[in-house]
C-alpha cells in the first residue's frame, strides 16, 4: 500500500476539519501517516477513524526522513515523491487554489477551505468523517474536580497550540448572576477532549473562534454558542466568520 504523509501538525481544529481529506486518500488505497505536535499525539485514542496513524512528529516514526525532507521543500501542492504522496495542507494558503481564493475571499477562507480544493474536494459534510471516542468517566471526574454543579456558563478565551502559540481573547465576557462561571483552562492530567462533557452540559457558552467550534458541530448542545473573533474586531464580520458559517451546520452567535 502506498504511503501518504499529511503535513498539518498543529491546530486541533485544522486537524479535525481535515480528516475528510485523509479519508479521501484512504479510499484511494493509501496508508496515512499524520505527524502531529506532541500535545496531539493521543489522537489515535481520541478519534474514531480507520486507516489514519497520528504520530508524534518528534518520535522516530515510519517515513520520518521523507517527511522532514518534503517539509523542508516548503511545498504547497499535493506531490508524489519516490512512491510517497505528500499532502501539505498546512500550506494551503500558498497553493494555487489558496492564491486564487485570495482574489475574492478572506484570508481565513483561503487558508481553511483551500485545504480541500487543493485535494480535489469540497468541505461539505466534513463532520461526517470522524467520531470522537469519549471517555465519560474522565469527563465526569473533571466536572467533579472543578466543582461544577447546577446551571453554568462556560467561557473559553484561549486559542493556539501550546507551547509554540498560546493567546487569550482580549474581550470582557460577563456571566449572568444566575449561572456559575466556568473558565476553560489547562488542568493537569486532562486534555481538551475531557472538557466535552462540560461543553454539552453548559447552559451558556462563550468561546473564541478555536477548536471548540469543531466540537460544537459534533455534540448535543443545550444552547446556541456565541463565538468571538480572535482579537480581530478591526476586520469585518465577513472576514472573520464567513468561512465558519460555510463550515457550520448549527446556529451560532458571531461577535467580532
PDB file of N, CA, C and O in Angstrom, residues 104-154:
ATOM      1  N   UNK A 104     -10.758  36.951  -4.103  1.00  0.00           N
ATOM      2  CA  UNK A 104     -12.167  37.294  -3.877  1.00  0.00           C
ATOM      3  C   UNK A 104     -12.678  36.892  -2.500  1.00  0.00           C
ATOM      4  O   UNK A 104     -13.830  37.172  -2.151  1.00  0.00           O
ATOM      5  N   UNK A 105     -11.844  36.260  -1.678  1.00  0.00           N
ATOM      6  CA  UNK A 105     -12.319  35.755  -0.397  1.00  0.00           C
ATOM      7  C   UNK A 105     -11.380  36.197   0.723  1.00  0.00           C
ATOM      8  O   UNK A 105     -10.332  36.797   0.481  1.00  0.00           O
ATOM      9  N   UNK A 106     -11.746  35.869   1.963  1.00  0.00           N
ATOM     10  CA  UNK A 106     -10.974  36.297   3.121  1.00  0.00           C
ATOM     11  C   UNK A 106      -9.719  35.453   3.301  1.00  0.00           C
ATOM     12  O   UNK A 106      -9.567  34.380   2.706  1.00  0.00           O
ATOM     13  N   UNK A 107      -8.826  35.930   4.142  1.00  0.00           N
ATOM     14  CA  UNK A 107      -7.584  35.217   4.445  1.00  0.00           C
ATOM     15  C   UNK A 107      -7.881  33.846   5.028  1.00  0.00           C
ATOM     16  O   UNK A 107      -7.309  32.830   4.598  1.00  0.00           O
ATOM     17  N   UNK A 108      -8.762  33.796   6.025  1.00  0.00           N
ATOM     18  CA  UNK A 108      -9.060  32.527   6.691  1.00  0.00           C
ATOM     19  C   UNK A 108      -9.735  31.535   5.763  1.00  0.00           C
ATOM     20  O   UNK A 108      -9.451  30.334   5.813  1.00  0.00           O
ATOM     21  N   UNK A 109     -10.638  32.021   4.917  1.00  0.00           N
ATOM     22  CA  UNK A 109     -11.295  31.130   3.958  1.00  0.00           C
ATOM     23  C   UNK A 109     -10.271  30.566   2.982  1.00  0.00           C
ATOM     24  O   UNK A 109     -10.301  29.373   2.646  1.00  0.00           O
ATOM     25  N   UNK A 110      -9.344  31.422   2.530  1.00  0.00           N
ATOM     26  CA  UNK A 110      -8.331  30.989   1.583  1.00  0.00           C
ATOM     27  C   UNK A 110      -7.395  29.959   2.200  1.00  0.00           C
ATOM     28  O   UNK A 110      -6.818  29.128   1.496  1.00  0.00           O
ATOM     29  N   UNK A 111      -7.254  30.009   3.500  1.00  0.00           N
ATOM     30  CA  UNK A 111      -6.410  29.045   4.201  1.00  0.00           C
ATOM     31  C   UNK A 111      -7.168  27.751   4.496  1.00  0.00           C
ATOM     32  O   UNK A 111      -6.713  26.655   4.142  1.00  0.00           O
ATOM     33  N   UNK A 112      -8.333  27.858   5.113  1.00  0.00           N
ATOM     34  CA  UNK A 112      -9.046  26.674   5.601  1.00  0.00           C
ATOM     35  C   UNK A 112      -9.763  25.911   4.488  1.00  0.00           C
ATOM     36  O   UNK A 112      -9.697  24.684   4.419  1.00  0.00           O
ATOM     37  N   UNK A 113     -10.449  26.609   3.622  1.00  0.00           N
ATOM     38  CA  UNK A 113     -11.240  25.927   2.596  1.00  0.00           C
ATOM     39  C   UNK A 113     -10.374  25.426   1.442  1.00  0.00           C
ATOM     40  O   UNK A 113     -10.707  24.425   0.796  1.00  0.00           O
ATOM     41  N   UNK A 114      -9.243  26.091   1.204  1.00  0.00           N
ATOM     42  CA  UNK A 114      -8.348  25.644   0.131  1.00  0.00           C
ATOM     43  C   UNK A 114      -7.686  24.310   0.462  1.00  0.00           C
ATOM     44  O   UNK A 114      -7.181  23.634  -0.445  1.00  0.00           O
ATOM     45  N   UNK A 115      -7.688  23.906   1.721  1.00  0.00           N
ATOM     46  CA  UNK A 115      -7.159  22.586   2.087  1.00  0.00           C
ATOM     47  C   UNK A 115      -7.872  21.499   1.284  1.00  0.00           C
ATOM     48  O   UNK A 115      -7.260  20.528   0.838  1.00  0.00           O
ATOM     49  N   UNK A 116      -9.182  21.666   1.138  1.00  0.00           N
ATOM     50  CA  UNK A 116      -9.975  20.688   0.398  1.00  0.00           C
ATOM     51  C   UNK A 116      -9.790  20.839  -1.099  1.00  0.00           C
ATOM     52  O   UNK A 116      -9.611  19.844  -1.824  1.00  0.00           O
ATOM     53  N   UNK A 117      -9.842  22.068  -1.567  1.00  0.00           N
ATOM     54  CA  UNK A 117      -9.777  22.310  -3.006  1.00  0.00           C
ATOM     55  C   UNK A 117      -8.461  21.821  -3.598  1.00  0.00           C
ATOM     56  O   UNK A 117      -8.444  21.283  -4.714  1.00  0.00           O
ATOM     57  N   UNK A 118      -7.356  21.971  -2.871  1.00  0.00           N
ATOM     58  CA  UNK A 118      -6.067  21.537  -3.406  1.00  0.00           C
ATOM     59  C   UNK A 118      -5.981  20.014  -3.502  1.00  0.00           C
ATOM     60  O   UNK A 118      -5.097  19.486  -4.170  1.00  0.00           O
ATOM     61  N   UNK A 119      -6.947  19.329  -2.865  1.00  0.00           N
ATOM     62  CA  UNK A 119      -7.012  17.863  -2.923  1.00  0.00           C
ATOM     63  C   UNK A 119      -8.160  17.381  -3.805  1.00  0.00           C
ATOM     64  O   UNK A 119      -8.493  16.187  -3.817  1.00  0.00           O
ATOM     65  N   UNK A 120      -8.794  18.312  -4.536  1.00  0.00           N
ATOM     66  CA  UNK A 120      -9.886  17.955  -5.432  1.00  0.00           C
ATOM     67  C   UNK A 120     -11.177  17.667  -4.707  1.00  0.00           C
ATOM     68  O   UNK A 120     -12.019  16.911  -5.205  1.00  0.00           O
ATOM     69  N   UNK A 121     -11.363  18.292  -3.522  1.00  0.00           N
ATOM     70  CA  UNK A 121     -12.544  18.035  -2.692  1.00  0.00           C
ATOM     71  C   UNK A 121     -13.247  19.333  -2.349  1.00  0.00           C
ATOM     72  O   UNK A 121     -12.749  20.424  -2.619  1.00  0.00           O
ATOM     73  N   UNK A 122     -14.404  19.204  -1.707  1.00  0.00           N
ATOM     74  CA  UNK A 122     -15.074  20.338  -1.082  1.00  0.00           C
ATOM     75  C   UNK A 122     -15.180  20.044   0.411  1.00  0.00           C
ATOM     76  O   UNK A 122     -15.027  18.901   0.845  1.00  0.00           O
ATOM     77  N   UNK A 123     -15.475  21.074   1.207  1.00  0.00           N
ATOM     78  CA  UNK A 123     -15.562  20.905   2.657  1.00  0.00           C
ATOM     79  C   UNK A 123     -16.903  20.330   3.109  1.00  0.00           C
ATOM     80  O   UNK A 123     -17.080  20.049   4.300  1.00  0.00           O
ATOM     81  N   UNK A 124     -17.842  20.114   2.207  1.00  0.00           N
ATOM     82  CA  UNK A 124     -19.187  19.667   2.572  1.00  0.00           C
ATOM     83  C   UNK A 124     -19.143  18.436   3.478  1.00  0.00           C
ATOM     84  O   UNK A 124     -18.417  17.478   3.224  1.00  0.00           O
ATOM     85  N   UNK A 125     -19.946  18.493   4.541  1.00  0.00           N
ATOM     86  CA  UNK A 125     -20.128  17.343   5.441  1.00  0.00           C
ATOM     87  C   UNK A 125     -18.822  16.830   6.058  1.00  0.00           C
ATOM     88  O   UNK A 125     -18.691  15.641   6.348  1.00  0.00           O
ATOM     89  N   UNK A 126     -17.890  17.724   6.298  1.00  0.00           N
ATOM     90  CA  UNK A 126     -16.636  17.321   6.940  1.00  0.00           C
ATOM     91  C   UNK A 126     -16.899  16.665   8.302  1.00  0.00           C
ATOM     92  O   UNK A 126     -16.119  15.829   8.768  1.00  0.00           O
ATOM     93  N   UNK A 127     -18.023  17.029   8.923  1.00  0.00           N
ATOM     94  CA  UNK A 127     -18.361  16.496  10.247  1.00  0.00           C
ATOM     95  C   UNK A 127     -18.603  14.989  10.237  1.00  0.00           C
ATOM     96  O   UNK A 127     -18.525  14.338  11.286  1.00  0.00           O
ATOM     97  N   UNK A 128     -18.917  14.435   9.083  1.00  0.00           N
ATOM     98  CA  UNK A 128     -19.333  13.032   8.991  1.00  0.00           C
ATOM     99  C   UNK A 128     -18.170  12.052   8.882  1.00  0.00           C
ATOM    100  O   UNK A 128     -18.399  10.841   8.821  1.00  0.00           O
ATOM    101  N   UNK A 129     -16.948  12.544   8.873  1.00  0.00           N
ATOM    102  CA  UNK A 129     -15.816  11.675   8.556  1.00  0.00           C
ATOM    103  C   UNK A 129     -15.010  11.223   9.776  1.00  0.00           C
ATOM    104  O   UNK A 129     -13.967  10.586   9.629  1.00  0.00           O
ATOM    105  N   UNK A 130     -15.484  11.518  10.966  1.00  0.00           N
ATOM    106  CA  UNK A 130     -14.841  11.019  12.179  1.00  0.00           C
ATOM    107  C   UNK A 130     -15.840  11.041  13.333  1.00  0.00           C
ATOM    108  O   UNK A 130     -16.847  11.738  13.285  1.00  0.00           O
ATOM    109  N   UNK A 131     -15.558  10.234  14.346  1.00  0.00           N
ATOM    110  CA  UNK A 131     -16.319  10.254  15.585  1.00  0.00           C
ATOM    111  C   UNK A 131     -15.343  10.442  16.736  1.00  0.00           C
ATOM    112  O   UNK A 131     -14.176  10.035  16.664  1.00  0.00           O
ATOM    113  N   UNK A 132     -15.813  11.054  17.799  1.00  0.00           N
ATOM    114  CA  UNK A 132     -14.983  11.265  18.981  1.00  0.00           C
ATOM    115  C   UNK A 132     -15.143  10.069  19.917  1.00  0.00           C
ATOM    116  O   UNK A 132     -16.263   9.659  20.227  1.00  0.00           O
ATOM    117  N   UNK A 133     -14.028   9.509  20.304  1.00  0.00           N
ATOM    118  CA  UNK A 133     -14.021   8.379  21.240  1.00  0.00           C
ATOM    119  C   UNK A 133     -14.028   8.951  22.659  1.00  0.00           C
ATOM    120  O   UNK A 133     -12.982   9.242  23.232  1.00  0.00           O
ATOM    121  N   UNK A 134     -15.210   9.108  23.227  1.00  0.00           N
ATOM    122  CA  UNK A 134     -15.354   9.794  24.506  1.00  0.00           C
ATOM    123  C   UNK A 134     -15.030   8.884  25.691  1.00  0.00           C
ATOM    124  O   UNK A 134     -15.359   7.702  25.689  1.00  0.00           O
ATOM    125  N   UNK A 135     -14.419   9.489  26.695  1.00  0.00           N
ATOM    126  CA  UNK A 135     -14.153   8.813  27.961  1.00  0.00           C
ATOM    127  C   UNK A 135     -15.053   9.471  28.998  1.00  0.00           C
ATOM    128  O   UNK A 135     -14.683  10.463  29.627  1.00  0.00           O
ATOM    129  N   UNK A 136     -16.256   8.931  29.156  1.00  0.00           N
ATOM    130  CA  UNK A 136     -17.255   9.554  30.015  1.00  0.00           C
ATOM    131  C   UNK A 136     -16.809   9.594  31.470  1.00  0.00           C
ATOM    132  O   UNK A 136     -17.172  10.521  32.219  1.00  0.00           O
ATOM    133  N   UNK A 137     -16.025   8.611  31.882  1.00  0.00           N
ATOM    134  CA  UNK A 137     -15.545   8.597  33.265  1.00  0.00           C
ATOM    135  C   UNK A 137     -14.613   9.774  33.530  1.00  0.00           C
ATOM    136  O   UNK A 137     -14.717  10.445  34.562  1.00  0.00           O
ATOM    137  N   UNK A 138     -13.702  10.025  32.599  1.00  0.00           N
ATOM    138  CA  UNK A 138     -12.794  11.163  32.749  1.00  0.00           C
ATOM    139  C   UNK A 138     -13.566  12.489  32.680  1.00  0.00           C
ATOM    140  O   UNK A 138     -13.241  13.441  33.413  1.00  0.00           O
ATOM    141  N   UNK A 139     -14.548  12.559  31.816  1.00  0.00           N
ATOM    142  CA  UNK A 139     -15.358  13.772  31.724  1.00  0.00           C
ATOM    143  C   UNK A 139     -16.026  14.075  33.059  1.00  0.00           C
ATOM    144  O   UNK A 139     -16.046  15.228  33.522  1.00  0.00           O
ATOM    145  N   UNK A 140     -16.582  13.053  33.695  1.00  0.00           N
ATOM    146  CA  UNK A 140     -17.244  13.241  34.991  1.00  0.00           C
ATOM    147  C   UNK A 140     -16.238  13.587  36.089  1.00  0.00           C
ATOM    148  O   UNK A 140     -16.540  14.401  36.976  1.00  0.00           O
ATOM    149  N   UNK A 141     -15.053  12.995  36.011  1.00  0.00           N
ATOM    150  CA  UNK A 141     -14.026  13.316  37.006  1.00  0.00           C
ATOM    151  C   UNK A 141     -13.610  14.781  36.916  1.00  0.00           C
ATOM    152  O   UNK A 141     -13.366  15.431  37.931  1.00  0.00           O
ATOM    153  N   UNK A 142     -13.526  15.288  35.681  1.00  0.00           N
ATOM    154  CA  UNK A 142     -13.153  16.694  35.513  1.00  0.00           C
ATOM    155  C   UNK A 142     -14.247  17.603  36.062  1.00  0.00           C
ATOM    156  O   UNK A 142     -13.954  18.629  36.699  1.00  0.00           O
ATOM    157  N   UNK A 143     -15.485  17.238  35.814  1.00  0.00           N
ATOM    158  CA  UNK A 143     -16.603  18.027  36.348  1.00  0.00           C
ATOM    159  C   UNK A 143     -16.527  18.098  37.875  1.00  0.00           C
ATOM    160  O   UNK A 143     -16.673  19.171  38.480  1.00  0.00           O
ATOM    161  N   UNK A 144     -16.262  16.966  38.505  1.00  0.00           N
ATOM    162  CA  UNK A 144     -16.153  16.931  39.966  1.00  0.00           C
ATOM    163  C   UNK A 144     -14.915  17.682  40.442  1.00  0.00           C
ATOM    164  O   UNK A 144     -14.941  18.395  41.451  1.00  0.00           O
ATOM    165  N   UNK A 145     -13.817  17.540  39.714  1.00  0.00           N
ATOM    166  CA  UNK A 145     -12.569  18.219  40.072  1.00  0.00           C
ATOM    167  C   UNK A 145     -12.755  19.735  40.086  1.00  0.00           C
ATOM    168  O   UNK A 145     -12.194  20.437  40.948  1.00  0.00           O
ATOM    169  N   UNK A 146     -13.539  20.239  39.139  1.00  0.00           N
ATOM    170  CA  UNK A 146     -13.764  21.682  39.035  1.00  0.00           C
ATOM    171  C   UNK A 146     -14.916  22.154  39.918  1.00  0.00           C
ATOM    172  O   UNK A 146     -15.177  23.359  40.003  1.00  0.00           O
ATOM    173  N   UNK A 147     -15.593  21.223  40.554  1.00  0.00           N
ATOM    174  CA  UNK A 147     -16.687  21.592  41.452  1.00  0.00           C
ATOM    175  C   UNK A 147     -17.893  22.170  40.750  1.00  0.00           C
ATOM    176  O   UNK A 147     -18.578  23.050  41.286  1.00  0.00           O
ATOM    177  N   UNK A 148     -18.174  21.677  39.557  1.00  0.00           N
ATOM    178  CA  UNK A 148     -19.291  22.206  38.777  1.00  0.00           C
ATOM    179  C   UNK A 148     -20.595  21.546  39.200  1.00  0.00           C
ATOM    180  O   UNK A 148     -20.732  20.317  39.158  1.00  0.00           O
ATOM    181  N   UNK A 149     -21.556  22.363  39.609  1.00  0.00           N
ATOM    182  CA  UNK A 149     -22.901  21.881  39.951  1.00  0.00           C
ATOM    183  C   UNK A 149     -23.928  22.875  39.429  1.00  0.00           C
ATOM    184  O   UNK A 149     -23.642  24.062  39.289  1.00  0.00           O
ATOM    185  N   UNK A 150     -25.124  22.400  39.138  1.00  0.00           N
ATOM    186  CA  UNK A 150     -26.192  23.281  38.689  1.00  0.00           C
ATOM    187  C   UNK A 150     -25.949  23.851  37.303  1.00  0.00           C
ATOM    188  O   UNK A 150     -25.161  23.339  36.512  1.00  0.00           O
ATOM    189  N   UNK A 151     -26.661  24.942  37.004  1.00  0.00           N
ATOM    190  CA  UNK A 151     -26.549  25.596  35.706  1.00  0.00           C
ATOM    191  C   UNK A 151     -25.268  26.437  35.661  1.00  0.00           C
ATOM    192  O   UNK A 151     -24.920  27.107  36.634  1.00  0.00           O
ATOM    193  N   UNK A 152     -24.577  26.403  34.515  1.00  0.00           N
ATOM    194  CA  UNK A 152     -23.313  27.146  34.464  1.00  0.00           C
ATOM    195  C   UNK A 152     -23.063  27.741  33.076  1.00  0.00           C
ATOM    196  O   UNK A 152     -23.647  27.325  32.066  1.00  0.00           O
ATOM    197  N   UNK A 153     -22.164  28.724  33.075  1.00  0.00           N
ATOM    198  CA  UNK A 153     -21.767  29.468  31.886  1.00  0.00           C
ATOM    199  C   UNK A 153     -20.323  29.090  31.565  1.00  0.00           C
ATOM    200  O   UNK A 153     -19.409  29.347  32.346  1.00  0.00           O
ATOM    201  N   UNK A 154     -20.097  28.468  30.411  1.00  0.00           N
ATOM    202  CA  UNK A 154     -18.766  28.059  30.003  1.00  0.00           C
ATOM    203  C   UNK A 154     -18.131  29.166  29.160  1.00  0.00           C
ATOM    204  O   UNK A 154     -18.708  29.613  28.170  1.00  0.00           O
TER     205      UNK A 154
END
